[in-house]
mmCIF file of C-alpha atoms in Angstrom:
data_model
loop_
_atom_site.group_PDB
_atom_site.id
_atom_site.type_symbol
_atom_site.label_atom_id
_atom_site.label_comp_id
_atom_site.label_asym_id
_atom_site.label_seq_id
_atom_site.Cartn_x
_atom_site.Cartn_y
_atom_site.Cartn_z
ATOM 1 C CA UNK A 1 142.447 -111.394 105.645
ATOM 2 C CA UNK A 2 139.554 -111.999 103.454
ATOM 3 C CA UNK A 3 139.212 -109.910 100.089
ATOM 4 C CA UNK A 4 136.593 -108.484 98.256
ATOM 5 C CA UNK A 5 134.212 -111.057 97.064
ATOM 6 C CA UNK A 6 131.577 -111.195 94.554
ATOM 7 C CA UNK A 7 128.546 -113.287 94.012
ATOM 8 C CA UNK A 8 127.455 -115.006 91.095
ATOM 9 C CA UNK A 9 130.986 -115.701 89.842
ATOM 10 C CA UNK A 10 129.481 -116.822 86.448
ATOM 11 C CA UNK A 11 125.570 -115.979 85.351
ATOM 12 C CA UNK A 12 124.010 -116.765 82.289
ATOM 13 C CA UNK A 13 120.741 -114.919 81.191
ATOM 14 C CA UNK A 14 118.248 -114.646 78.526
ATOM 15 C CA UNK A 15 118.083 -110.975 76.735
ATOM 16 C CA UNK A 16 115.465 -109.013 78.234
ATOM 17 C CA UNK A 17 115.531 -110.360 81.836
ATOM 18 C CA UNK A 18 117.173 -108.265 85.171
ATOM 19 C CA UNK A 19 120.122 -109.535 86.688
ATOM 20 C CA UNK A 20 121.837 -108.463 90.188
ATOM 21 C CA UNK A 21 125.532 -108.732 90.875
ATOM 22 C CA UNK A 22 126.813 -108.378 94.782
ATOM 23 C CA UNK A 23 130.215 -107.080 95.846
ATOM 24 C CA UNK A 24 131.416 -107.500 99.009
ATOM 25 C CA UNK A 25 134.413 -104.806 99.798
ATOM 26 C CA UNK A 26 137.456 -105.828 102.167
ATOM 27 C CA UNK A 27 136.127 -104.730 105.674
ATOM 28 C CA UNK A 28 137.003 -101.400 106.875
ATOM 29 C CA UNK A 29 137.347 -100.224 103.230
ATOM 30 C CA UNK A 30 134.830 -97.055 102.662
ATOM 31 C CA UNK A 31 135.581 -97.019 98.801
ATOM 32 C CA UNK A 32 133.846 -99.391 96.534
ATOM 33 C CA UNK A 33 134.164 -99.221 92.251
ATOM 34 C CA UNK A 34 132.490 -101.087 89.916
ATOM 35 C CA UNK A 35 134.476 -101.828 86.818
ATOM 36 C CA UNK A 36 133.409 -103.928 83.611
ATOM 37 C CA UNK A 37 135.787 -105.601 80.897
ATOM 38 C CA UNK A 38 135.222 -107.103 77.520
ATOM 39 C CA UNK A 39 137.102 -107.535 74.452
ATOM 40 C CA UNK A 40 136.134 -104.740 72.801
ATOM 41 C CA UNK A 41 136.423 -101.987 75.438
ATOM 42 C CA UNK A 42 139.095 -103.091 77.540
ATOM 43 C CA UNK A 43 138.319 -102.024 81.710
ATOM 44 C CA UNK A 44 135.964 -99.617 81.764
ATOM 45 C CA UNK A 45 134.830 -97.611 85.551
ATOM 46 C CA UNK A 46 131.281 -97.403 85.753
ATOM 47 C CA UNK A 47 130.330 -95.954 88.985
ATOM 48 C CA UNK A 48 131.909 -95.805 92.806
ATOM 49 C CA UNK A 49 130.509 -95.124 96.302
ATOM 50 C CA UNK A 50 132.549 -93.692 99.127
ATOM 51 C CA UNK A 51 131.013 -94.474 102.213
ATOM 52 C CA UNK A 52 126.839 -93.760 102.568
ATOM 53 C CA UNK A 53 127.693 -90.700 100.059
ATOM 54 C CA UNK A 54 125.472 -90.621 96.394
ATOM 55 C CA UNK A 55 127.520 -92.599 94.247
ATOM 56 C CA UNK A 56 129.271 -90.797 91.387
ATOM 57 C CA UNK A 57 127.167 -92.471 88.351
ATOM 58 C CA UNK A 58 129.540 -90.497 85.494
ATOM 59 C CA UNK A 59 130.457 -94.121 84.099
ATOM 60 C CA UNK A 60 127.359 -95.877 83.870
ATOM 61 C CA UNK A 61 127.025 -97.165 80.150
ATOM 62 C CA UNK A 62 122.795 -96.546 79.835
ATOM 63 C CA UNK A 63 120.096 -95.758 82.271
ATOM 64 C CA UNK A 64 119.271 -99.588 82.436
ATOM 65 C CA UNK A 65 122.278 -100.006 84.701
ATOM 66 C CA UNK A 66 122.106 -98.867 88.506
ATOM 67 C CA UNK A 67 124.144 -99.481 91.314
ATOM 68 C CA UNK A 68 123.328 -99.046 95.249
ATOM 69 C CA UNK A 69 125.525 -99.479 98.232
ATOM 70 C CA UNK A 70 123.657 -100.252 101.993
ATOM 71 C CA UNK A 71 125.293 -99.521 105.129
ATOM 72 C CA UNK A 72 128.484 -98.429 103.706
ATOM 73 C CA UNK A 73 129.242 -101.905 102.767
ATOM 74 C CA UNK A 74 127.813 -104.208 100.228
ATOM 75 C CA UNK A 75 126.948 -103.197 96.545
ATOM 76 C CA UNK A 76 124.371 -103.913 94.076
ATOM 77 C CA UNK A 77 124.828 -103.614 90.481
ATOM 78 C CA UNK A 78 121.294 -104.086 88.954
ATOM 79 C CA UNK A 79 121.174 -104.150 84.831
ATOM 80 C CA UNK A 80 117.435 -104.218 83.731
ATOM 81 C CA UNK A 81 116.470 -105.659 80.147
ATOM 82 C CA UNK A 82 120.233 -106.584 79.674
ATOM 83 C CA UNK A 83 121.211 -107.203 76.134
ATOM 84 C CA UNK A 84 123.823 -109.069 74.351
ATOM 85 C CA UNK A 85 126.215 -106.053 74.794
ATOM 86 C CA UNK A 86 126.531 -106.238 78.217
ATOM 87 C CA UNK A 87 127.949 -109.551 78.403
ATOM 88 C CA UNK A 88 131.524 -108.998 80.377
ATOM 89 C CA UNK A 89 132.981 -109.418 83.654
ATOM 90 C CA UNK A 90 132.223 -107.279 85.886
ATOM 91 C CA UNK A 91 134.540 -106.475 88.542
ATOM 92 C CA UNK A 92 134.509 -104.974 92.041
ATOM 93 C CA UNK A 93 137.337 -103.242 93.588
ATOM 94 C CA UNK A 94 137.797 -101.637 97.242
ATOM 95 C CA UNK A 95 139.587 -99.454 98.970
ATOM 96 C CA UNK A 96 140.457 -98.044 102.199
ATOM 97 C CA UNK A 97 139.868 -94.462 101.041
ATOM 98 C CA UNK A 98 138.879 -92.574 98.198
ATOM 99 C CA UNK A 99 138.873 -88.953 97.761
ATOM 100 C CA UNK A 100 141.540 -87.116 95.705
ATOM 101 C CA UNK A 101 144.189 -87.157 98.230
ATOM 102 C CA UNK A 102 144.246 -90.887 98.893
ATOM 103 C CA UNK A 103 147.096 -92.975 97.697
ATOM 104 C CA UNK A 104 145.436 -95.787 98.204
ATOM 105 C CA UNK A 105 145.128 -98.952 96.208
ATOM 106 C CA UNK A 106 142.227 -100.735 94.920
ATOM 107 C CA UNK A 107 141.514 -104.479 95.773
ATOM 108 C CA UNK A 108 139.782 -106.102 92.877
ATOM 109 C CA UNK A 109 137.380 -108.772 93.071
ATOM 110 C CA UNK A 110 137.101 -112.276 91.273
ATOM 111 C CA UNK A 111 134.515 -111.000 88.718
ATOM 112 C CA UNK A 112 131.423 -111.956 87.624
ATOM 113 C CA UNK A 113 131.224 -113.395 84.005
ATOM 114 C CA UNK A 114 128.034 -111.903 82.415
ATOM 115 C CA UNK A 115 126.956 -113.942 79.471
ATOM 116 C CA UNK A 116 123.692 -112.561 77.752
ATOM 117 C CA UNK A 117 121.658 -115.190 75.360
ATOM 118 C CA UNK B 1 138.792 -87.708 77.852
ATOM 119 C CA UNK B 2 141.904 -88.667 79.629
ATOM 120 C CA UNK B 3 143.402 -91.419 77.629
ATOM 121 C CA UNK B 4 146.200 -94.382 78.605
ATOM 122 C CA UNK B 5 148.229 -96.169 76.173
ATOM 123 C CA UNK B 6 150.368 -99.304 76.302
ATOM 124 C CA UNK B 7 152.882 -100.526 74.362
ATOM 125 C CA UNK B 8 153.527 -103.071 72.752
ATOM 126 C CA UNK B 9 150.089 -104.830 73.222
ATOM 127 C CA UNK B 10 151.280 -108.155 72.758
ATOM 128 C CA UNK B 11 154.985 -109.229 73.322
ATOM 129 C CA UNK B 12 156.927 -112.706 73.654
ATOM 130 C CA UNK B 13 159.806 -113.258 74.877
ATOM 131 C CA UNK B 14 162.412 -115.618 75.869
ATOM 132 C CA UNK B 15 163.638 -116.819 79.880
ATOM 133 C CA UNK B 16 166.149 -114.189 80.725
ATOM 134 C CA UNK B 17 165.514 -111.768 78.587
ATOM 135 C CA UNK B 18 165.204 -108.071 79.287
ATOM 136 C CA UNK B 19 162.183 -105.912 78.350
ATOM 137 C CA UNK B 20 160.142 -102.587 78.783
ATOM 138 C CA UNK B 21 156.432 -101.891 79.062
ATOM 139 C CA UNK B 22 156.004 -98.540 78.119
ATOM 140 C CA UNK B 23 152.421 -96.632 79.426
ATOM 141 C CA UNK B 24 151.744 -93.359 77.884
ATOM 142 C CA UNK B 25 148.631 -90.967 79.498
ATOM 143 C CA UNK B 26 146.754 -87.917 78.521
ATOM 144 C CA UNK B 27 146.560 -85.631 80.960
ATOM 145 C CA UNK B 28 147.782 -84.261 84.301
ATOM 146 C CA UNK B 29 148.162 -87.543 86.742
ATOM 147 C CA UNK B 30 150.592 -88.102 89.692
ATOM 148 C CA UNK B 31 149.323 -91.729 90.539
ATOM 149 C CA UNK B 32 149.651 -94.799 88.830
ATOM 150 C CA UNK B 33 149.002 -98.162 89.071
ATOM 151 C CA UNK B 34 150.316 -101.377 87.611
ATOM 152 C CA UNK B 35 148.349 -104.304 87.889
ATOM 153 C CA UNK B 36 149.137 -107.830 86.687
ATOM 154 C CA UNK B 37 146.260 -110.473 85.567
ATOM 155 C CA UNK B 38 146.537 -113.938 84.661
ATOM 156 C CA UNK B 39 144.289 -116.144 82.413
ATOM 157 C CA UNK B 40 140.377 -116.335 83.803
ATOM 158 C CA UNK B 41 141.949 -114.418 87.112
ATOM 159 C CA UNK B 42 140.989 -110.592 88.620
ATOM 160 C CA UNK B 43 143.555 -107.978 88.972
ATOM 161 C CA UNK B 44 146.551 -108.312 91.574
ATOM 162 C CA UNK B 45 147.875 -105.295 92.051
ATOM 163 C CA UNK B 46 151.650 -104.118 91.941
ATOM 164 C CA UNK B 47 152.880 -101.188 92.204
ATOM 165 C CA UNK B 48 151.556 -98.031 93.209
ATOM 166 C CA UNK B 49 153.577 -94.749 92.254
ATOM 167 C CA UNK B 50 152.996 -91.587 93.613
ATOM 168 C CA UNK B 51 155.221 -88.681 92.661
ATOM 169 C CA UNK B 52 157.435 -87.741 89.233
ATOM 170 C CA UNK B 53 160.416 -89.790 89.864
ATOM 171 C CA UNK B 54 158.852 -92.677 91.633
ATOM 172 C CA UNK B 55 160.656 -96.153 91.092
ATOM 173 C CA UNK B 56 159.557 -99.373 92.972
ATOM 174 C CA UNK B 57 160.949 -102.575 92.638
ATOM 175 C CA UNK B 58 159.609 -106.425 93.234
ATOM 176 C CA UNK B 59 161.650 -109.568 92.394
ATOM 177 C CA UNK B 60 162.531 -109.118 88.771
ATOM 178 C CA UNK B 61 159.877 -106.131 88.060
ATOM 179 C CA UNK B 62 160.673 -102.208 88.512
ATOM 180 C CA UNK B 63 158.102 -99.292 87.482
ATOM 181 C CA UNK B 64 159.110 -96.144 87.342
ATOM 182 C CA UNK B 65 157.004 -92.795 86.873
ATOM 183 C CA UNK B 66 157.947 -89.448 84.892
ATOM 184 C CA UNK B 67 155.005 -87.535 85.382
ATOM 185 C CA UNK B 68 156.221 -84.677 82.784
ATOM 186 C CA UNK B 69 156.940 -87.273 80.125
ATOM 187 C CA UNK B 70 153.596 -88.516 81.374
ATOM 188 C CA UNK B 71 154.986 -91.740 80.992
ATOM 189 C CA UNK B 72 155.612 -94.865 82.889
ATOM 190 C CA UNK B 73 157.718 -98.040 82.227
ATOM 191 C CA UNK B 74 157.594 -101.638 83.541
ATOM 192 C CA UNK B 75 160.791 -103.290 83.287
ATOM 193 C CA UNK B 76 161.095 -107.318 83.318
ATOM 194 C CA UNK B 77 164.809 -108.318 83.729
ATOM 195 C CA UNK B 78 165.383 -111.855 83.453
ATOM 196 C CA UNK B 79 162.478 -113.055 82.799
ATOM 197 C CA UNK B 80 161.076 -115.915 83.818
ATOM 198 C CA UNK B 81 158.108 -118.231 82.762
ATOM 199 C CA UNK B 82 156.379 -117.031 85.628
ATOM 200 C CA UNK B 83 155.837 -113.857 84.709
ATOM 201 C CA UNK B 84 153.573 -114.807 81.994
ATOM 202 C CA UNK B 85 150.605 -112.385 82.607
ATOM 203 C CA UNK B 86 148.075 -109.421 80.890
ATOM 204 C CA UNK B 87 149.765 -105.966 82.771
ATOM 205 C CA UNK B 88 147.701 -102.964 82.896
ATOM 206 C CA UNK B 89 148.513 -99.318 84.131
ATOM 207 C CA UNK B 90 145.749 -97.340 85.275
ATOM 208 C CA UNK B 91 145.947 -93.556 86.034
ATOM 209 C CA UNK B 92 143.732 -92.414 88.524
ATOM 210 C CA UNK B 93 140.737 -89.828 87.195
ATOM 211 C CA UNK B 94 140.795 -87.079 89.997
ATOM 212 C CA UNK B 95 142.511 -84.343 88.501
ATOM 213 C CA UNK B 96 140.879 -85.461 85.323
ATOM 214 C CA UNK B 97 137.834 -84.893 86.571
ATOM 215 C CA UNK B 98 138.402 -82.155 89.076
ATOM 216 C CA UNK B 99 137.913 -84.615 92.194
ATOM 217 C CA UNK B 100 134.595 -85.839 90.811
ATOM 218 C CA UNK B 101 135.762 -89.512 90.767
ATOM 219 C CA UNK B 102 138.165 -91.804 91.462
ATOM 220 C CA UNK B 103 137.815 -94.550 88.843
ATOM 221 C CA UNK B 104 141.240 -95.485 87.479
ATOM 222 C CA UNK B 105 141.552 -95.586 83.704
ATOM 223 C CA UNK B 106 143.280 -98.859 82.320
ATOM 224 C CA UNK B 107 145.760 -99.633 79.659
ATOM 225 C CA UNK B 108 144.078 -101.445 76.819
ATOM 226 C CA UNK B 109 146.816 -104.490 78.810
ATOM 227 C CA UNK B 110 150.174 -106.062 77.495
ATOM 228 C CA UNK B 111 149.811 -109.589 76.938
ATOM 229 C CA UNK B 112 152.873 -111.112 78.069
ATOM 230 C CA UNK B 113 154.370 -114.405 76.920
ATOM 231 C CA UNK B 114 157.362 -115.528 78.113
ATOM 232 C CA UNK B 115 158.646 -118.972 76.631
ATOM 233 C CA UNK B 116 160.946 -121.191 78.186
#
């Protein structure tokens, strides 16, 4: 079956502006992460949504990144002003369930590459 | 700050040689992953282990878990070119966190080079 998908896979943007990445989970998963990597930190979790429930932000780097989720399914991960810092990839991941007493695995995305002139 | 370490970072290695990834974490887990990622590529996952003990096998990969050591391994017998890859463990942040999350924490990765 299909995966989780994300959309741009690459996007290149001027310091300063907004940009808006889209995950799409595997369907029928209620658990969906957002994870960035980069040479210098490795992967790092920055926030997850199970189900319609407020999403745990505990991993978000600054309070120019958000993240939203609507109908359970499809995520937004908005950074305003970016800078050259936040160039990465930026991954999604899914999975079927995830509170503390799932053993479930997460399903990662393709990534979007984040480059920030 | 629950913390996961890999070793060694980089390794290369010969076809048909044998060799051990060794993943060292900070704090109380009893669930990790090992995922593999190639050049440019996301994450595949490959094994998930769940309880002190746990070994799981694939083709010429086996992970094991000792969750008093706090450590896992990922052994490569026979290696082939193949298996060329980054590998990452992850530990999963729930009892870090006291069920507040459930974002894995990665491995800083082992690059993996294995020459023909």
């Amino acid at each position: 079956g299909a995966g989780v998908s994300q959309s741009p896979s690459n996007k290149v943007t001027e310091k300063g502006k907004d940009v808006e990445l889209r995950c799409d989970p595997i369907s029928g998963h209620t658990a969906l992460y957002w994870y960035r990597q980069s040479l210098g930190q490795g992967l790092e979790f920055l926030i997850y949504f199970q189900g319609n429930s407020a999403p745990d932000k505990s991993g978000l780097p600054s309070d120019r990144f958000s993240a939203e989720r609507t109908g359970g399914s499809v995520s937004t991960l908005t950074i305003q002003r970016t800078q050259q810092e936040d160039s990465a990839v930026y991954l999604c991941a899914s999975s079927l369930a995830g509170t503390g007493l799932s053993q479930e695995t997460q399903y990662f995305g393709p990534g979007t590459r984040l480059l920030v002139l | 700050e629950l913390k996961v370490e890999q070793n060694p970072l980089f390794l290369s290695m010969q076809e048909g040689k044998n060799y051990t990834i060794y993943c060292n974490y900070s704090t109380t887990s009893d669930r990790l992953y090992w995922y593999r990622q190639d050049p440019g590529k996301s994450l595949e996952s490959l094994f998930v282990l769940l309880s002190n003990g746990a070994v799981k096998q694939e083709g010429r990969l086996m992970a094991s878990l000792d969750t008093k050591a706090r450590l896992s391994t990922l052994h490569i017998t026979a290696a082939v070119h193949d298996l060329s890859a980054t590998y990452f463990c992850a530990v999963d942040s729930f009892y870090w966190t006291g069920g507040g999350a459930d974002g894995l924490t990665f491995g800083k990765g082992t690059h993996l080079i294995i020459q023909p």
